[in-house]
Amino acid sequence: MAVADVEPLLKRLTGDEKHAPSAFSTLDVIWVLYDRVLRVDPARPDDPDRDRFLLSKGHGPAAYYAVLAAKGFVPHEWLDDLAGPDSPLGHHPDRLRVPGVEISSGSLGHGLGLGVGTALGLRAQGRLDPRVYVLLGDAELDEGSNHEAIAYAGATGLDAVTAVVVDNDSASLGWPGGIASRFQVHGWSAVTVDGRDHDAIHAGLRAARPRRPHAVVARVEPKGS
Amino acid sequence: MRQAFTDTMTDLLNEDPRTALVLADISAAAFEPMRRAHPDRVLNVGIREQLMIGIAGGLALTGLRPVAHSYATFVVDRAYEQIKLDLGHQGVGAVLVSVGASYDGAEMGYTHMSPMDVSLIDTLPGWTVRVPGHPGEVGPLLRAAAATDDPVYLRLSTQVNDIAYAEAELLRPVRRGGGPLVVAVGPMLAPVLAATAGLDVTVAYTHTVRPFDTNGLRALAATGEVVLVEPYLAGTSAHVVSAALADRPHRLLSLGVGRRDLHAYGSPADHARWHGLDPAALRAAVAAWA
């Protein structure tokens, strides 16, 4: 299966027009993560040694749901009822309703703190293999809570954490100096890649180094273009 | 109470590898020996309360039992949305332990006061709220909280009663009379006992307001007349008492901290007087109501 095969699944999700650009902006990044990087198994979604993927930017989760369906975490039929009264799939994901979803998100600026805590919890239990990937949006970085997490993870060299920032130029005031520098100044390694180029995304994710958290800024077309 | 917390928390960290402590600079010095002993489970994130709760949520998601600690105004008021979403909405719990109850930090001004913390927690489902009235109650309550995965708020104060009642999860009568039931929560017991000396009332004590002992309330409030004295916002538990007595005629007087920013410093005793929570004012309020 390739990402092209996910798109029909994505189109089964209706009623998410508001967040559609947001959903499509993340599709390639989420696909590369689930197809090439994450050590996760739909048969064992609670495996304590699994990698964690946290969709901090809970907006527009259609791409997330479609990839989860493509990878066997949720039935394809669920995609036909987005945010209905009996649907487990809403416009922001709920970890208690959807297998494979690590955090309930929607309000921006929560995933990175939860991801840092998850990495710390795994480390405290001697689980050093799992990595924690947190997907954020460039506008989401407006929330100051992210910068609490960026500063702490950088200062403590929390190298199990990778932040992936999908950058579609939607932050109202922009990020002068670039998003990567916001992480680098706190000791993270950071790379900027073409968010539609699967090999580039994969290479960016593999560029993590010991003793530093890692950030991948995935540039995509500007929102609304 | 703060020392009792430090002592018991230290023991828990040494005894139970599931226990973790997350700090935001407050009390960091007191726990520095523990941070050195257990660097992966004693985490000081600096002055970052949103992150403190986010990290607690993440720790809980991996199966640890996090305790997060700071002044009430920082751990509850400032981080309210993190408590709502990073703990509650994720389906995980933590133990939040606060100091600086209501006006304990009066000399530092309103920025360091939180009489609204229990009301804020009360808006969220599933929380157990402990309001000890004596340092001797803190250790058992913290141990009980650490043994579960539930969300628990443990509110410490510098205001203390003369006697510890570790077994006061349910309403515990400490003085029997024939008139109204006076419920004293946490450190309000001492001023309530002084205020009601010689009055024909039943005084019952509890250090646990969520869940509230509604069965005990119904049994003790035979006259249907209840005075509720809480050391935080007046009326915080009024809705629980009213609902518990909805099927019978009753009268309720709710006393506690007023909904006012006094823009005043002074001592906790000054603020107790200004909010009508000193024994003389309490006695006058009960007499006028009765």
Short mmCIF file of C-alpha atoms in Angstrom, two decimals:
data_model
loop_
_atom_site.label_atom_id
_atom_site.label_comp_id
_atom_site.label_asym_id
_atom_site.label_seq_id
_atom_site.Cartn_x
_atom_site.Cartn_y
_atom_site.Cartn_z
CA MET A 1 0.00 0.00 0.00
CA ALA A 2 1.20 3.49 -0.84
CA VAL A 3 -0.01 6.87 0.25
CA ALA A 4 -2.05 7.07 -2.94
CA ASP A 5 -4.09 4.20 -1.58
CA VAL A 6 -4.81 6.19 1.57
CA GLU A 7 -6.43 9.05 -0.27
CA PRO A 8 -9.64 7.12 -1.07
CA LEU A 9 -9.89 6.31 2.62
CA LEU A 10 -9.39 9.95 3.46
CA LYS A 11 -12.19 10.95 1.08
CA ARG A 12 -14.61 8.70 2.97
CA LEU A 13 -14.29 11.13 5.85
CA THR A 14 -16.82 13.85 5.21
CA GLY A 15 -17.92 16.94 7.03
CA ASP A 16 -14.44 18.16 7.92
CA GLU A 17 -14.25 21.01 5.48
CA LYS A 18 -13.02 23.46 8.08
CA HIS A 19 -10.01 21.42 8.88
CA ALA A 20 -9.49 19.83 5.47
CA PRO A 21 -6.37 21.85 4.59
CA SER A 22 -4.97 20.95 7.97
CA ALA A 23 -5.68 17.25 7.43
CA PHE A 24 -4.07 17.14 4.02
CA SER A 25 -1.03 19.06 5.22
CA THR A 26 -0.13 16.22 7.56
CA LEU A 27 -0.89 13.28 5.28
CA ASP A 28 2.60 12.63 3.94
CA VAL A 29 4.33 13.03 7.28
CA ILE A 30 1.92 10.70 9.05
CA TRP A 31 2.16 8.18 6.23
CA VAL A 32 5.97 8.10 6.35
CA LEU A 33 5.89 7.72 10.12
CA TYR A 34 3.50 4.77 10.03
CA ASP A 35 4.90 3.19 6.89
CA ARG A 36 8.61 3.48 7.53
CA VAL A 37 9.43 4.57 11.05
CA LEU A 38 7.06 3.73 13.89
CA ARG A 39 7.43 0.38 15.61
CA VAL A 40 3.75 -0.15 16.31
CA ASP A 41 1.49 -3.15 15.84
CA PRO A 42 -2.29 -2.94 15.55
CA ALA A 43 -2.50 -6.35 17.18
CA ARG A 44 -0.71 -5.00 20.25
CA PRO A 45 -1.66 -1.34 20.60
CA ASP A 46 -0.78 -1.41 24.32
CA ASP A 47 2.70 -2.90 23.92
CA PRO A 48 4.70 -0.93 26.51
CA ASP A 49 7.76 -0.95 24.24
CA ARG A 50 5.98 0.48 21.19
CA ASP A 51 6.97 3.79 19.71
CA ARG A 52 4.48 6.54 20.46
CA PHE A 53 2.96 8.90 17.92
CA LEU A 54 1.16 11.86 19.49
CA LEU A 55 -0.93 14.05 17.21
CA SER A 56 -0.64 17.22 19.23
CA LYS A 57 -2.18 19.22 16.44
CA GLY A 58 -5.50 17.46 16.82
CA HIS A 59 -7.06 19.63 14.14
CA GLY A 60 -7.89 17.92 10.90
CA PRO A 61 -7.30 14.32 11.96
CA ALA A 62 -8.76 12.89 8.74
CA ALA A 63 -5.31 11.98 7.46
CA TYR A 64 -4.50 10.38 10.81
CA TYR A 65 -7.70 8.31 10.79
CA ALA A 66 -7.15 7.29 7.19
CA VAL A 67 -3.61 6.11 7.89
CA LEU A 68 -4.74 4.29 11.04
CA ALA A 69 -7.36 2.54 8.93
CA ALA A 70 -4.86 1.73 6.21
CA LYS A 71 -2.52 0.24 8.80
CA GLY A 72 -5.20 -1.87 10.47
CA PHE A 73 -5.82 0.03 13.69
CA VAL A 74 -9.45 0.94 12.97
CA PRO A 75 -12.10 -0.58 10.67
CA HIS A 76 -12.47 1.18 7.34
CA GLU A 77 -16.20 1.44 7.97
CA TRP A 78 -15.59 3.90 10.77
CA LEU A 79 -14.41 6.42 8.19
CA ASP A 80 -17.93 6.74 6.81
CA ASP A 81 -19.26 8.41 9.95
CA LEU A 82 -17.14 11.33 11.07
CA ALA A 83 -18.35 12.99 14.25
CA GLY A 84 -21.75 11.33 14.23
CA PRO A 85 -23.44 10.69 17.57
CA ASP A 86 -22.22 7.11 17.67
CA SER A 87 -18.94 7.59 15.87
CA PRO A 88 -15.66 7.08 17.69
CA LEU A 89 -14.04 9.40 15.16
CA GLY A 90 -14.49 13.10 15.76
CA HIS A 91 -12.96 16.28 14.49
CA HIS A 92 -10.41 15.93 17.27
CA PRO A 93 -9.24 12.44 18.24
CA ASP A 94 -10.12 10.72 21.50
CA ARG A 95 -7.65 8.13 22.78
CA LEU A 96 -10.35 6.38 24.76
CA ARG A 97 -12.40 5.81 21.60
CA VAL A 98 -9.86 4.99 18.90
CA PRO A 99 -7.34 2.11 19.03
CA GLY A 100 -3.83 3.30 18.38
CA VAL A 101 -4.50 6.92 19.28
CA GLU A 102 -2.04 7.80 22.05
CA ILE A 103 -3.49 11.11 23.22
CA SER A 104 -6.79 12.93 23.01
CA SER A 105 -6.03 16.27 21.42
CA GLY A 106 -7.66 19.30 19.89
CA SER A 107 -6.81 22.17 22.17
CA LEU A 108 -3.42 23.22 20.89
CA GLY A 109 -0.20 23.10 22.83
CA HIS A 110 -0.72 19.96 24.90
CA GLY A 111 0.99 17.19 22.96
CA LEU A 112 4.61 18.15 23.43
CA GLY A 113 4.32 18.29 27.23
CA LEU A 114 2.56 14.95 27.21
CA GLY A 115 5.22 13.59 24.88
CA VAL A 116 8.03 14.78 27.12
CA GLY A 117 6.30 13.17 30.08
CA THR A 118 5.83 9.96 28.14
CA ALA A 119 9.52 9.84 27.25
CA LEU A 120 10.46 10.50 30.87
CA GLY A 121 8.11 7.77 32.06
CA LEU A 122 9.57 5.25 29.63
CA ARG A 123 13.09 6.19 30.69
CA ALA A 124 12.24 5.86 34.37
CA GLN A 125 11.08 2.31 33.69
CA GLY A 126 14.20 1.40 31.77
CA ARG A 127 12.40 1.33 28.44
CA LEU A 128 15.05 3.01 26.33
CA ASP A 129 14.11 1.74 22.87
CA PRO A 130 10.76 3.40 22.21
CA ARG A 131 10.79 6.82 20.61
CA VAL A 132 8.12 9.45 21.09
CA TYR A 133 7.08 11.40 18.01
CA VAL A 134 4.92 14.49 18.47
CA LEU A 135 3.29 16.15 15.47
CA LEU A 136 2.65 19.87 15.80
CA GLY A 137 1.62 22.66 13.47
CA ASP A 138 3.48 25.90 12.91
CA ALA A 139 0.53 27.90 14.22
CA GLU A 140 0.27 25.60 17.20
CA LEU A 141 3.70 26.78 18.27
CA ASP A 142 2.05 30.10 19.13
CA GLU A 143 0.92 28.42 22.35
CA GLY A 144 3.49 29.17 25.02
CA SER A 145 3.14 25.75 26.60
CA ASN A 146 5.13 24.31 23.69
CA HIS A 147 8.08 26.47 24.61
CA GLU A 148 8.04 25.21 28.18
CA ALA A 149 8.45 21.71 26.75
CA ILE A 150 11.02 22.72 24.14
CA ALA A 151 13.19 24.40 26.77
CA TYR A 152 12.97 21.54 29.24
CA ALA A 153 13.55 18.72 26.75
CA GLY A 154 16.51 20.57 25.28
CA ALA A 155 18.10 21.37 28.61
CA THR A 156 17.80 17.78 29.77
CA GLY A 157 18.89 16.21 26.48
CA LEU A 158 15.75 14.13 26.22
CA ASP A 159 16.78 12.29 23.07
CA ALA A 160 13.80 9.94 22.90
CA VAL A 161 11.63 12.82 21.68
CA THR A 162 11.18 13.88 18.08
CA ALA A 163 8.96 16.84 17.30
CA VAL A 164 7.60 17.05 13.78
CA VAL A 165 6.32 20.50 12.89
CA VAL A 166 4.18 20.65 9.78
CA ASP A 167 4.74 24.18 8.53
CA ASN A 168 2.06 25.52 6.20
CA ASP A 169 2.64 29.17 7.07
CA SER A 170 -0.51 29.39 9.16
CA ALA A 171 0.98 31.10 12.23
CA SER A 172 -0.59 34.55 12.23
CA LEU A 173 2.63 36.35 13.15
CA GLY A 174 5.03 33.93 11.50
CA TRP A 175 8.29 32.67 12.97
CA PRO A 176 11.07 35.15 12.19
CA GLY A 177 14.37 33.33 12.05
CA GLY A 178 12.68 30.07 11.19
CA ILE A 179 11.01 27.38 13.22
CA ALA A 180 14.07 25.15 13.41
CA SER A 181 16.01 27.84 15.23
CA ARG A 182 13.39 27.92 17.98
CA PHE A 183 14.35 24.35 18.81
CA GLN A 184 18.06 24.65 18.12
CA VAL A 185 18.55 27.51 20.54
CA HIS A 186 17.41 25.14 23.30
CA GLY A 187 19.82 22.40 22.30
CA TRP A 188 17.68 20.36 19.93
CA SER A 189 18.96 19.06 16.65
CA ALA A 190 16.66 20.30 13.91
CA VAL A 191 16.28 19.85 10.19
CA THR A 192 13.89 21.36 7.67
CA VAL A 193 12.58 19.13 4.90
CA ASP A 194 10.06 19.12 2.07
CA GLY A 195 6.92 17.85 3.77
CA ARG A 196 5.72 16.20 0.56
CA ASP A 197 8.95 14.32 -0.19
CA HIS A 198 8.74 10.98 1.57
CA ASP A 199 12.44 10.20 1.33
CA ALA A 200 13.30 13.64 2.68
CA ILE A 201 10.87 13.25 5.57
CA HIS A 202 12.31 9.84 6.35
CA ALA A 203 15.87 11.12 6.23
CA GLY A 204 14.91 14.02 8.48
CA LEU A 205 13.39 11.69 11.02
CA ARG A 206 16.51 9.49 10.96
CA ALA A 207 18.77 12.47 11.59
CA ALA A 208 18.18 12.33 15.37
CA ARG A 209 21.35 12.25 17.45
CA PRO A 210 22.12 10.98 20.97
CA ARG A 211 21.65 13.28 23.94
CA ARG A 212 19.54 15.78 22.02
CA PRO A 213 15.83 15.88 21.27
CA HIS A 214 15.19 16.20 17.57
CA ALA A 215 12.92 18.38 15.47
CA VAL A 216 11.86 17.95 11.88
CA VAL A 217 10.20 20.94 10.25
CA ALA A 218 8.16 19.66 7.33
CA ARG A 219 7.41 22.48 4.90
CA VAL A 220 4.23 22.14 2.87
CA GLU A 221 2.30 24.50 0.65
CA PRO A 222 0.88 27.52 2.51
CA LYS A 223 -2.57 27.07 3.97
CA GLY A 224 -5.23 28.16 1.50
CA SER A 225 -2.97 28.03 -1.51
CA MET B 1 1.77 19.89 56.78
CA ARG B 2 4.42 20.72 54.22
CA GLN B 3 7.04 18.85 56.22
CA ALA B 4 4.71 15.89 56.61
CA PHE B 5 4.28 15.87 52.84
CA THR B 6 8.04 16.02 52.28
CA ASP B 7 8.64 13.17 54.71
CA THR B 8 5.95 10.86 53.32
CA MET B 9 6.78 11.68 49.72
CA THR B 10 10.41 10.84 50.41
CA ASP B 11 9.38 7.48 51.81
CA LEU B 12 7.12 6.77 48.85
CA LEU B 13 9.86 7.58 46.35
CA ASN B 14 12.20 5.21 48.17
CA GLU B 15 9.62 2.46 48.55
CA ASP B 16 7.69 2.43 45.29
CA PRO B 17 9.40 2.65 41.88
CA ARG B 18 6.05 3.56 40.36
CA THR B 19 5.99 6.87 42.21
CA ALA B 20 7.27 10.04 40.54
CA LEU B 21 7.38 13.65 41.69
CA VAL B 22 7.12 16.63 39.36
CA LEU B 23 8.02 20.06 40.70
CA ALA B 24 8.05 23.57 39.29
CA ASP B 25 10.80 24.98 41.51
CA ILE B 26 8.56 25.17 44.59
CA SER B 27 9.97 22.76 47.23
CA ALA B 28 12.81 21.79 44.91
CA ALA B 29 15.40 22.33 47.64
CA ALA B 30 13.52 20.09 50.04
CA PHE B 31 13.54 17.28 47.50
CA GLU B 32 17.08 17.75 46.21
CA PRO B 33 18.36 14.65 48.06
CA MET B 34 15.58 12.63 46.44
CA ARG B 35 16.34 14.12 43.03
CA ARG B 36 19.91 12.90 43.39
CA ALA B 37 18.76 9.48 44.58
CA HIS B 38 16.06 9.05 41.92
CA PRO B 39 16.89 11.43 39.05
CA ASP B 40 14.49 9.73 36.65
CA ARG B 41 11.54 10.04 39.04
CA VAL B 42 12.10 13.39 40.72
CA LEU B 43 11.77 16.04 38.05
CA ASN B 44 12.04 19.77 38.57
CA VAL B 45 10.89 21.46 35.36
CA GLY B 46 11.56 25.01 36.50
CA ILE B 47 8.83 27.61 36.64
CA ARG B 48 6.71 25.84 34.05
CA GLU B 49 3.43 24.75 35.58
CA GLN B 50 1.72 23.88 32.31
CA LEU B 51 4.60 21.53 31.57
CA MET B 52 4.53 20.17 35.11
CA ILE B 53 1.01 18.85 34.56
CA GLY B 54 1.71 17.80 30.97
CA ILE B 55 4.64 15.74 32.16
CA ALA B 56 2.53 14.28 34.94
CA GLY B 57 0.03 13.22 32.30
CA GLY B 58 2.73 11.64 30.17
CA LEU B 59 4.20 9.80 33.14
CA ALA B 60 0.77 8.45 34.00
CA LEU B 61 0.25 7.31 30.40
CA THR B 62 3.28 5.05 30.82
CA GLY B 63 1.95 3.58 34.07
CA LEU B 64 3.76 5.66 36.67
CA ARG B 65 1.99 7.39 39.55
CA PRO B 66 2.91 11.07 39.33
CA VAL B 67 2.64 13.59 42.15
CA ALA B 68 2.73 17.24 41.07
CA HIS B 69 3.30 19.91 43.67
CA SER B 70 3.32 23.69 43.92
CA TYR B 71 1.36 26.58 45.37
CA ALA B 72 -2.37 26.08 44.85
CA THR B 73 -2.60 29.12 42.64
CA PHE B 74 0.07 27.72 40.31
CA VAL B 75 -0.71 24.00 40.29
CA VAL B 76 -4.48 24.47 39.98
CA ASP B 77 -5.42 27.96 38.80
CA ARG B 78 -2.62 28.42 36.31
CA ALA B 79 -2.58 24.88 34.96
CA TYR B 80 -6.33 24.32 34.94
CA GLU B 81 -6.62 23.37 31.28
CA GLN B 82 -3.72 20.95 31.60
CA ILE B 83 -5.48 19.34 34.56
CA LYS B 84 -8.65 19.09 32.51
CA LEU B 85 -7.05 17.74 29.34
CA ASP B 86 -3.62 16.27 30.10
CA LEU B 87 -5.01 14.25 32.99
CA GLY B 88 -8.79 13.99 32.89
CA HIS B 89 -9.42 13.81 29.16
CA GLN B 90 -6.57 11.34 28.70
CA GLY B 91 -8.23 9.05 31.23
CA VAL B 92 -5.29 9.14 33.63
CA GLY B 93 -4.84 10.45 37.14
CA ALA B 94 -2.23 12.15 39.27
CA VAL B 95 -1.91 13.42 42.80
CA LEU B 96 -1.81 17.19 42.98
CA VAL B 97 -0.41 18.47 46.27
CA SER B 98 -0.71 22.17 46.97
CA VAL B 99 0.57 24.55 49.59
CA GLY B 100 -0.49 28.17 50.04
CA ALA B 101 -4.13 27.38 50.73
CA SER B 102 -6.55 30.30 50.39
CA TYR B 103 -4.81 33.15 52.22
CA ASP B 104 -1.93 31.23 53.84
CA GLY B 105 0.35 33.41 51.77
CA ALA B 106 -1.44 36.63 52.64
CA GLU B 107 1.78 38.58 53.03
CA MET B 108 2.53 37.92 49.36
CA GLY B 109 -0.79 39.31 48.18
CA TYR B 110 -3.59 38.08 45.97
CA THR B 111 -1.22 36.66 43.34
CA HIS B 112 -0.32 33.94 45.83
CA MET B 113 -3.82 33.24 47.11
CA SER B 114 -6.16 30.60 45.78
CA PRO B 115 -9.44 30.33 47.61
CA MET B 116 -10.99 29.09 44.35
CA ASP B 117 -8.86 25.98 43.83
CA VAL B 118 -11.38 23.46 45.16
CA SER B 119 -14.15 25.07 43.12
CA LEU B 120 -12.03 24.73 39.99
CA ILE B 121 -11.24 21.08 40.68
CA ASP B 122 -14.92 20.54 41.47
CA THR B 123 -15.81 21.43 37.88
CA LEU B 124 -13.95 18.31 36.71
CA PRO B 125 -15.29 14.76 36.99
CA GLY B 126 -13.87 12.04 39.17
CA TRP B 127 -11.58 13.95 41.52
CA THR B 128 -11.06 13.06 45.15
CA VAL B 129 -10.38 16.21 47.18
CA ARG B 130 -8.60 15.95 50.53
CA VAL B 131 -8.36 18.94 52.84
CA PRO B 132 -6.39 17.79 55.89
CA GLY B 133 -6.72 19.80 59.05
CA HIS B 134 -3.62 18.56 60.81
CA PRO B 135 -0.10 17.47 59.76
CA GLY B 136 -0.81 14.02 61.16
CA GLU B 137 -3.48 13.50 58.51
CA VAL B 138 -1.22 14.29 55.57
CA GLY B 139 0.87 11.12 55.47
CA PRO B 140 -2.01 8.64 55.49
CA LEU B 141 -3.90 10.67 52.89
CA LEU B 142 -0.87 10.87 50.60
CA ARG B 143 -0.20 7.16 50.95
CA ALA B 144 -3.81 6.36 50.16
CA ALA B 145 -3.65 8.56 47.08
CA ALA B 146 -0.38 7.06 45.87
CA ALA B 147 -1.85 3.57 46.05
CA THR B 148 -4.43 4.30 43.36
CA ASP B 149 -4.42 5.65 39.81
CA ASP B 150 -7.23 8.10 40.51
CA PRO B 151 -7.09 11.89 40.28
CA VAL B 152 -6.56 13.21 43.81
CA TYR B 153 -6.13 16.78 45.04
CA LEU B 154 -4.42 17.11 48.42
CA ARG B 155 -4.67 20.66 49.78
CA LEU B 156 -2.14 21.51 52.49
CA SER B 157 -2.42 24.54 54.75
CA THR B 158 -0.49 26.32 57.45
CA GLN B 159 -3.76 26.58 59.39
CA VAL B 160 -4.08 23.49 61.60
CA ASN B 161 -6.39 21.96 64.15
CA ASP B 162 -5.31 20.72 67.58
CA ILE B 163 -6.10 17.07 66.89
CA ALA B 164 -5.43 14.83 63.88
CA TYR B 165 -8.27 12.66 62.64
CA ALA B 166 -6.81 10.30 60.07
CA GLU B 167 -10.17 8.51 59.89
CA ALA B 168 -12.32 11.39 58.74
CA GLU B 169 -13.11 10.49 55.16
CA LEU B 170 -16.70 10.32 56.35
CA LEU B 171 -18.31 12.98 58.48
CA ARG B 172 -16.99 12.38 61.98
CA PRO B 173 -19.01 13.83 64.85
CA VAL B 174 -16.70 15.51 67.32
CA ARG B 175 -19.41 17.17 69.41
CA ARG B 176 -22.99 15.99 69.79
CA GLY B 177 -25.93 18.31 70.27
CA GLY B 178 -29.58 18.62 69.41
CA GLY B 179 -29.62 21.60 67.07
CA PRO B 180 -28.11 22.24 63.66
CA LEU B 181 -25.34 20.15 62.16
CA VAL B 182 -22.17 22.18 61.69
CA VAL B 183 -19.80 20.62 59.18
CA ALA B 184 -16.21 21.79 59.58
CA VAL B 185 -13.88 21.04 56.70
CA GLY B 186 -10.14 20.63 57.27
CA PRO B 187 -8.53 23.41 59.30
CA MET B 188 -11.89 25.06 59.98
CA LEU B 189 -12.51 22.60 62.80
CA ALA B 190 -10.55 24.52 65.42
CA PRO B 191 -12.32 27.85 64.85
CA VAL B 192 -15.68 26.07 64.54
CA LEU B 193 -15.23 24.29 67.88
CA ALA B 194 -14.31 27.59 69.50
CA ALA B 195 -17.20 29.38 67.83
CA THR B 196 -19.82 26.81 68.86
CA ALA B 197 -18.71 26.30 72.45
CA GLY B 198 -21.80 26.09 74.62
CA LEU B 199 -24.21 26.00 71.66
CA ASP B 200 -26.65 23.14 71.17
CA VAL B 201 -25.21 21.93 67.86
CA THR B 202 -23.60 18.83 66.43
CA VAL B 203 -20.15 19.47 65.00
CA ALA B 204 -18.87 17.01 62.42
CA TYR B 205 -15.43 17.05 60.85
CA THR B 206 -14.17 15.81 57.52
CA HIS B 207 -10.97 16.09 55.52
CA THR B 208 -12.59 14.74 52.38
CA VAL B 209 -15.02 16.90 50.43
CA ARG B 210 -15.05 14.96 47.17
CA PRO B 211 -16.65 12.58 47.31
CA PHE B 212 -18.70 14.19 50.07
CA ASP B 213 -20.16 11.89 52.70
CA THR B 214 -23.79 12.48 51.78
CA ASN B 215 -25.00 9.42 53.67
CA GLY B 216 -23.41 10.71 56.84
CA LEU B 217 -24.82 14.14 56.16
CA ARG B 218 -28.34 12.76 55.87
CA ALA B 219 -27.93 10.78 59.05
CA LEU B 220 -26.51 13.64 61.10
CA ALA B 221 -28.71 16.44 59.75
CA ALA B 222 -31.82 15.23 61.53
CA THR B 223 -33.17 18.75 61.99
CA GLY B 224 -32.55 19.63 58.35
CA GLU B 225 -30.46 22.57 59.49
CA VAL B 226 -26.87 22.56 58.25
CA VAL B 227 -24.01 24.99 58.60
CA LEU B 228 -21.19 24.28 56.18
CA VAL B 229 -17.84 25.86 57.02
CA GLU B 230 -15.16 25.47 54.37
CA PRO B 231 -11.66 27.01 54.29
CA TYR B 232 -11.97 28.04 50.63
CA LEU B 233 -14.70 29.79 48.65
CA ALA B 234 -17.96 29.95 50.58
CA GLY B 235 -20.55 27.60 49.13
CA THR B 236 -18.13 25.34 47.27
CA SER B 237 -19.93 22.26 48.60
CA ALA B 238 -23.37 23.84 48.91
CA HIS B 239 -24.62 22.16 45.75
CA VAL B 240 -23.64 18.75 47.10
CA VAL B 241 -25.34 19.35 50.44
CA SER B 242 -28.47 20.73 48.79
CA ALA B 243 -28.71 17.78 46.43
CA ALA B 244 -28.23 15.31 49.28
CA LEU B 245 -31.08 16.89 51.25
CA ALA B 246 -33.34 17.67 48.29
CA ASP B 247 -36.04 15.26 49.45
CA ARG B 248 -36.56 16.92 52.83
CA PRO B 249 -37.06 20.45 54.13
CA HIS B 250 -33.70 21.91 55.01
CA ARG B 251 -31.85 25.16 55.59
CA LEU B 252 -28.22 25.65 54.71
CA LEU B 253 -25.77 28.32 55.80
CA SER B 254 -22.57 28.21 53.75
CA LEU B 255 -19.56 29.93 55.22
CA GLY B 256 -16.11 30.28 53.74
CA VAL B 257 -13.85 32.70 51.96
CA GLY B 258 -15.71 35.52 50.23
CA ARG B 259 -15.56 36.19 46.51
CA ARG B 260 -13.58 39.36 46.95
CA ASP B 261 -10.08 40.49 46.10
CA LEU B 262 -9.34 42.57 49.17
CA HIS B 263 -6.11 44.00 47.75
CA ALA B 264 -4.72 43.52 51.25
CA TYR B 265 -1.69 41.80 52.77
CA GLY B 266 -1.51 41.05 56.51
CA SER B 267 -1.66 37.64 58.13
CA PRO B 268 -3.92 34.61 57.64
CA ALA B 269 -5.58 35.60 60.91
CA ASP B 270 -6.34 39.03 59.46
CA HIS B 271 -7.91 37.48 56.39
CA ALA B 272 -9.88 35.00 58.46
CA ARG B 273 -11.35 37.94 60.33
CA TRP B 274 -12.04 39.92 57.17
CA HIS B 275 -13.82 36.93 55.63
CA GLY B 276 -15.80 36.21 58.79
CA LEU B 277 -14.04 32.95 59.55
CA ASP B 278 -12.61 33.74 62.98
CA PRO B 279 -14.45 32.20 65.95
CA ALA B 280 -16.26 35.40 66.93
CA ALA B 281 -17.58 36.03 63.42
CA LEU B 282 -18.52 32.38 62.93
CA ARG B 283 -20.44 32.38 66.21
CA ALA B 284 -22.26 35.54 65.25
CA ALA B 285 -23.13 34.17 61.81
CA VAL B 286 -24.49 30.91 63.22
CA ALA B 287 -26.46 32.73 65.92
CA ALA B 288 -27.99 35.15 63.44
CA TRP B 289 -28.91 32.35 61.05
CA ALA B 290 -30.28 30.06 63.75
#
